[in-house]
């Protein structure tokens, strides 16, 4: 009979990602932050305080909120802008 060995019985700890983020995911995160900071500066707000406020609103009871928080631009517009820079 065939012996199954390895990590069949082991599970990753809860909260661990299934795989690492791709280079594009990391680039997108950085560019999103830059774009939000630029919007905050344009509106005369402190960019660091603005991002801190967004991050505080983002999590509620340990879960991500499923809605647009900043209202500056849609995800599609942001994705198109960042893809052009990639």
GROMACS .gro file of N, CA and C in nm:
model
  258
    1UNK      N    1   0.084  -0.119   0.000
    1UNK     CA    2   0.000   0.000   0.000
    1UNK      C    3   0.088   0.124   0.000
    2UNK      N    4   0.031   0.233  -0.043
    2UNK     CA    5   0.103   0.359  -0.055
    2UNK      C    6   0.100   0.431   0.079
    3UNK      N    7   0.215   0.472   0.125
    3UNK     CA    8   0.225   0.542   0.254
    3UNK      C    9   0.217   0.693   0.230
    4UNK      N   10   0.125   0.759   0.300
    4UNK     CA   11   0.112   0.903   0.290
    4UNK      C   12   0.186   0.967   0.406
    5UNK      N   13   0.290   1.036   0.376
    5UNK     CA   14   0.364   1.105   0.480
    5UNK      C   15   0.378   1.251   0.442
    6UNK      N   16   0.433   1.329   0.527
    6UNK     CA   17   0.451   1.470   0.497
    6UNK      C   18   0.359   1.555   0.581
    7UNK      N   19   0.307   1.658   0.522
    7UNK     CA   20   0.227   1.753   0.601
    7UNK      C   21   0.077   1.735   0.582
    8UNK      N   22   0.033   1.617   0.551
    8UNK     CA   23  -0.110   1.591   0.531
    8UNK      C   24  -0.189   1.620   0.658
    9UNK      N   25  -0.135   1.589   0.773
    9UNK     CA   26  -0.207   1.606   0.898
    9UNK      C   27  -0.186   1.741   0.963
   10UNK      N   28  -0.089   1.816   0.916
   10UNK     CA   29  -0.060   1.946   0.979
   10UNK      C   30  -0.138   2.057   0.912
   11UNK      N   31  -0.186   2.148   0.994
   11UNK     CA   32  -0.256   2.265   0.942
   11UNK      C   33  -0.178   2.389   0.982
   12UNK      N   34  -0.188   2.491   0.900
   12UNK     CA   35  -0.123   2.618   0.933
   12UNK      C   36  -0.199   2.684   1.047
   13UNK      N   37  -0.128   2.760   1.128
   13UNK     CA   38  -0.198   2.834   1.234
   13UNK      C   39  -0.299   2.931   1.175
   14UNK      N   40  -0.405   2.956   1.248
   14UNK     CA   41  -0.510   3.045   1.201
   14UNK      C   42  -0.452   3.185   1.178
   15UNK      N   43  -0.490   3.246   1.069
   15UNK     CA   44  -0.442   3.380   1.038
   15UNK      C   45  -0.321   3.381   0.946
   16UNK      N   46  -0.261   3.267   0.923
   16UNK     CA   47  -0.146   3.259   0.833
   16UNK      C   48  -0.196   3.265   0.689
   17UNK      N   49  -0.127   3.338   0.603
   17UNK     CA   50  -0.169   3.341   0.463
   17UNK      C   51  -0.144   3.207   0.395
   18UNK      N   52  -0.222   3.177   0.292
   18UNK     CA   53  -0.204   3.053   0.220
   18UNK      C   54  -0.075   3.054   0.138
   19UNK      N   55  -0.041   3.171   0.088
   19UNK     CA   56   0.084   3.185   0.012
   19UNK      C   57   0.130   3.330   0.026
   20UNK      N   58   0.256   3.357  -0.002
   20UNK     CA   59   0.305   3.495   0.011
   20UNK      C   60   0.243   3.587  -0.094
   21UNK      N   61   0.242   3.716  -0.064
   21UNK     CA   62   0.190   3.814  -0.159
   21UNK      C   63   0.283   3.824  -0.279
   22UNK      N   64   0.224   3.849  -0.395
   22UNK     CA   65   0.304   3.865  -0.517
   22UNK      C   66   0.367   4.004  -0.517
   23UNK      N   67   0.460   4.022  -0.609
   23UNK     CA   68   0.527   4.152  -0.621
   23UNK      C   69   0.423   4.260  -0.656
   24UNK      N   70   0.324   4.226  -0.739
   24UNK     CA   71   0.223   4.324  -0.776
   24UNK      C   72   0.137   4.362  -0.655
   25UNK      N   73   0.104   4.264  -0.570
   25UNK     CA   74   0.026   4.295  -0.450
   25UNK      C   75   0.101   4.393  -0.360
   26UNK      N   76   0.230   4.371  -0.342
   26UNK     CA   77   0.311   4.461  -0.259
   26UNK      C   78   0.319   4.599  -0.322
   27UNK      N   79   0.339   4.603  -0.455
   27UNK     CA   80   0.344   4.730  -0.528
   27UNK      C   81   0.211   4.804  -0.514
   28UNK      N   82   0.098   4.730  -0.527
   28UNK     CA   83  -0.034   4.790  -0.517
   28UNK      C   84  -0.055   4.853  -0.380
   29UNK      N   85  -0.014   4.783  -0.274
   29UNK     CA   86  -0.029   4.836  -0.138
   29UNK      C   87   0.047   4.967  -0.122
   30UNK      N   88   0.171   4.970  -0.170
   30UNK     CA   89   0.252   5.093  -0.160
   30UNK      C   90   0.193   5.207  -0.241
   31UNK      N   91   0.151   5.178  -0.363
   31UNK     CA   92   0.096   5.283  -0.449
   31UNK      C   93  -0.039   5.334  -0.397
   32UNK      N   94  -0.119   5.246  -0.338
   32UNK     CA   95  -0.247   5.288  -0.280
   32UNK      C   96  -0.222   5.387  -0.167
   33UNK      N   97  -0.125   5.356  -0.083
   33UNK     CA   98  -0.093   5.446   0.027
   33UNK      C   99  -0.045   5.581  -0.025
   34UNK      N  100   0.040   5.580  -0.128
   34UNK     CA  101   0.088   5.705  -0.186
   34UNK      C  102  -0.028   5.787  -0.245
   35UNK      N  103  -0.121   5.719  -0.313
   35UNK     CA  104  -0.234   5.788  -0.375
   35UNK      C  105  -0.324   5.850  -0.268
   36UNK      N  106  -0.349   5.778  -0.160
   36UNK     CA  107  -0.432   5.830  -0.053
   36UNK      C  108  -0.365   5.948   0.017
   37UNK      N  109  -0.233   5.940   0.034
   37UNK     CA  110  -0.160   6.052   0.094
   37UNK      C  111  -0.169   6.175   0.004
   38UNK      N  112  -0.156   6.155  -0.127
   38UNK     CA  113  -0.163   6.267  -0.220
   38UNK      C  114  -0.301   6.332  -0.215
   39UNK      N  115  -0.408   6.252  -0.204
   39UNK     CA  116  -0.543   6.305  -0.192
   39UNK      C  117  -0.558   6.386  -0.064
   40UNK      N  118  -0.502   6.335   0.044
   40UNK     CA  119  -0.511   6.404   0.173
   40UNK      C  120  -0.440   6.539   0.167
   41UNK      N  121  -0.324   6.543   0.104
   41UNK     CA  122  -0.249   6.668   0.090
   41UNK      C  123  -0.327   6.767   0.006
   42UNK      N  124  -0.389   6.718  -0.103
   42UNK     CA  125  -0.468   6.804  -0.191
   42UNK      C  126  -0.585   6.866  -0.116
   43UNK      N  127  -0.640   6.793  -0.021
   43UNK     CA  128  -0.753   6.842   0.056
   43UNK      C  129  -0.711   6.921   0.179
   44UNK      N  130  -0.580   6.936   0.198
   44UNK     CA  131  -0.530   7.014   0.310
   44UNK      C  132  -0.529   6.939   0.441
   45UNK      N  133  -0.528   6.806   0.435
   45UNK     CA  134  -0.525   6.724   0.556
   45UNK      C  135  -0.384   6.672   0.580
   46UNK      N  136  -0.357   6.634   0.705
   46UNK     CA  137  -0.229   6.572   0.739
   46UNK      C  138  -0.233   6.428   0.687
   47UNK      N  139  -0.144   6.392   0.593
   47UNK     CA  140  -0.153   6.259   0.532
   47UNK      C  141  -0.135   6.144   0.631
   48UNK      N  142  -0.044   6.159   0.727
   48UNK     CA  143  -0.021   6.051   0.822
   48UNK      C  144  -0.141   6.031   0.914
   49UNK      N  145  -0.199   6.141   0.959
   49UNK     CA  146  -0.317   6.132   1.045
   49UNK      C  147  -0.434   6.073   0.966
   50UNK      N  148  -0.445   6.110   0.839
   50UNK     CA  149  -0.552   6.059   0.753
   50UNK      C  150  -0.542   5.907   0.738
   51UNK      N  151  -0.420   5.856   0.709
   51UNK     CA  152  -0.401   5.712   0.694
   51UNK      C  153  -0.423   5.638   0.826
   52UNK      N  154  -0.381   5.699   0.935
   52UNK     CA  155  -0.401   5.636   1.065
   52UNK      C  156  -0.550   5.622   1.094
   53UNK      N  157  -0.626   5.726   1.062
   53UNK     CA  158  -0.770   5.722   1.083
   53UNK      C  159  -0.835   5.614   0.996
   54UNK      N  160  -0.790   5.603   0.870
   54UNK     CA  161  -0.844   5.500   0.781
   54UNK      C  162  -0.815   5.361   0.834
   55UNK      N  163  -0.694   5.339   0.882
   55UNK     CA  164  -0.657   5.208   0.933
   55UNK      C  165  -0.733   5.174   1.060
   56UNK      N  166  -0.764   5.273   1.142
   56UNK     CA  167  -0.843   5.248   1.262
   56UNK      C  168  -0.987   5.211   1.225
   57UNK      N  169  -1.040   5.277   1.122
   57UNK     CA  170  -1.176   5.248   1.077
   57UNK      C  171  -1.183   5.113   1.006
   58UNK      N  172  -1.071   5.073   0.948
   58UNK     CA  173  -1.069   4.954   0.863
   58UNK      C  174  -1.101   4.827   0.941
   59UNK      N  175  -1.058   4.821   1.064
   59UNK     CA  176  -1.082   4.700   1.141
   59UNK      C  177  -1.186   4.725   1.249
   60UNK      N  178  -1.276   4.634   1.257
   60UNK     CA  179  -1.380   4.641   1.358
   60UNK      C  180  -1.399   4.499   1.409
   61UNK      N  181  -1.376   4.480   1.534
   61UNK     CA  182  -1.385   4.346   1.593
   61UNK      C  183  -1.291   4.247   1.524
   62UNK      N  184  -1.174   4.294   1.483
   62UNK     CA  185  -1.075   4.207   1.420
   62UNK      C  186  -1.104   4.168   1.277
   63UNK      N  187  -1.210   4.223   1.217
   63UNK     CA  188  -1.245   4.190   1.079
   63UNK      C  189  -1.239   4.314   0.993
   64UNK      N  190  -1.203   4.293   0.866
   64UNK     CA  191  -1.202   4.405   0.772
   64UNK      C  192  -1.344   4.444   0.739
   65UNK      N  193  -1.366   4.573   0.730
   65UNK     CA  194  -1.497   4.621   0.686
   65UNK      C  195  -1.507   4.603   0.535
   66UNK      N  196  -1.622   4.572   0.486
   66UNK     CA  197  -1.642   4.547   0.343
   66UNK      C  198  -1.708   4.667   0.276
   67UNK      N  199  -1.648   4.782   0.292
   67UNK     CA  200  -1.704   4.900   0.226
   67UNK      C  201  -1.594   5.003   0.202
   68UNK      N  202  -1.624   5.096   0.113
   68UNK     CA  203  -1.528   5.200   0.078
   68UNK      C  204  -1.522   5.300   0.194
   69UNK      N  205  -1.404   5.327   0.243
   69UNK     CA  206  -1.390   5.414   0.359
   69UNK      C  207  -1.352   5.557   0.324
   70UNK      N  208  -1.271   5.573   0.224
   70UNK     CA  209  -1.219   5.707   0.197
   70UNK      C  210  -1.309   5.784   0.102
   71UNK      N  211  -1.375   5.717   0.010
   71UNK     CA  212  -1.466   5.782  -0.084
   71UNK      C  213  -1.397   5.873  -0.184
   72UNK      N  214  -1.267   5.866  -0.197
   72UNK     CA  215  -1.194   5.953  -0.291
   72UNK      C  216  -1.204   5.903  -0.433
   73UNK      N  217  -1.188   5.772  -0.450
   73UNK     CA  218  -1.194   5.712  -0.583
   73UNK      C  219  -1.233   5.565  -0.567
   74UNK      N  220  -1.287   5.507  -0.673
   74UNK     CA  221  -1.331   5.368  -0.667
   74UNK      C  222  -1.212   5.274  -0.680
   75UNK      N  223  -1.234   5.149  -0.645
   75UNK     CA  224  -1.128   5.050  -0.658
   75UNK      C  225  -1.086   5.034  -0.804
   76UNK      N  226  -1.184   5.036  -0.895
   76UNK     CA  227  -1.153   5.023  -1.037
   76UNK      C  228  -1.065   5.135  -1.088
   77UNK      N  229  -1.095   5.259  -1.046
   77UNK     CA  230  -1.012   5.373  -1.087
   77UNK      C  231  -0.871   5.360  -1.030
   78UNK      N  232  -0.864   5.319  -0.905
   78UNK     CA  233  -0.733   5.302  -0.841
   78UNK      C  234  -0.654   5.192  -0.910
   79UNK      N  235  -0.719   5.079  -0.941
   79UNK     CA  236  -0.651   4.968  -1.007
   79UNK      C  237  -0.600   5.008  -1.145
   80UNK      N  238  -0.680   5.084  -1.219
   80UNK     CA  239  -0.638   5.129  -1.351
   80UNK      C  240  -0.517   5.221  -1.341
   81UNK      N  241  -0.520   5.313  -1.246
   81UNK     CA  242  -0.408   5.406  -1.225
   81UNK      C  243  -0.281   5.330  -1.188
   82UNK      N  244  -0.292   5.238  -1.094
   82UNK     CA  245  -0.173   5.165  -1.047
   82UNK      C  246  -0.121   5.070  -1.153
   83UNK      N  247  -0.211   5.005  -1.227
   83UNK     CA  248  -0.168   4.915  -1.335
   83UNK      C  249  -0.088   4.992  -1.440
   84UNK      N  250  -0.126   5.116  -1.465
   84UNK     CA  251  -0.051   5.198  -1.560
   84UNK      C  252   0.089   5.231  -1.511
   85UNK      N  253   0.105   5.237  -1.380
   85UNK     CA  254   0.236   5.266  -1.322
   85UNK      C  255   0.322   5.141  -1.310
   86UNK      N  256   0.260   5.023  -1.311
   86UNK     CA  257   0.330   4.896  -1.297
   86UNK      C  258   0.413   4.871  -1.421
   0.00000   0.00000   0.00000
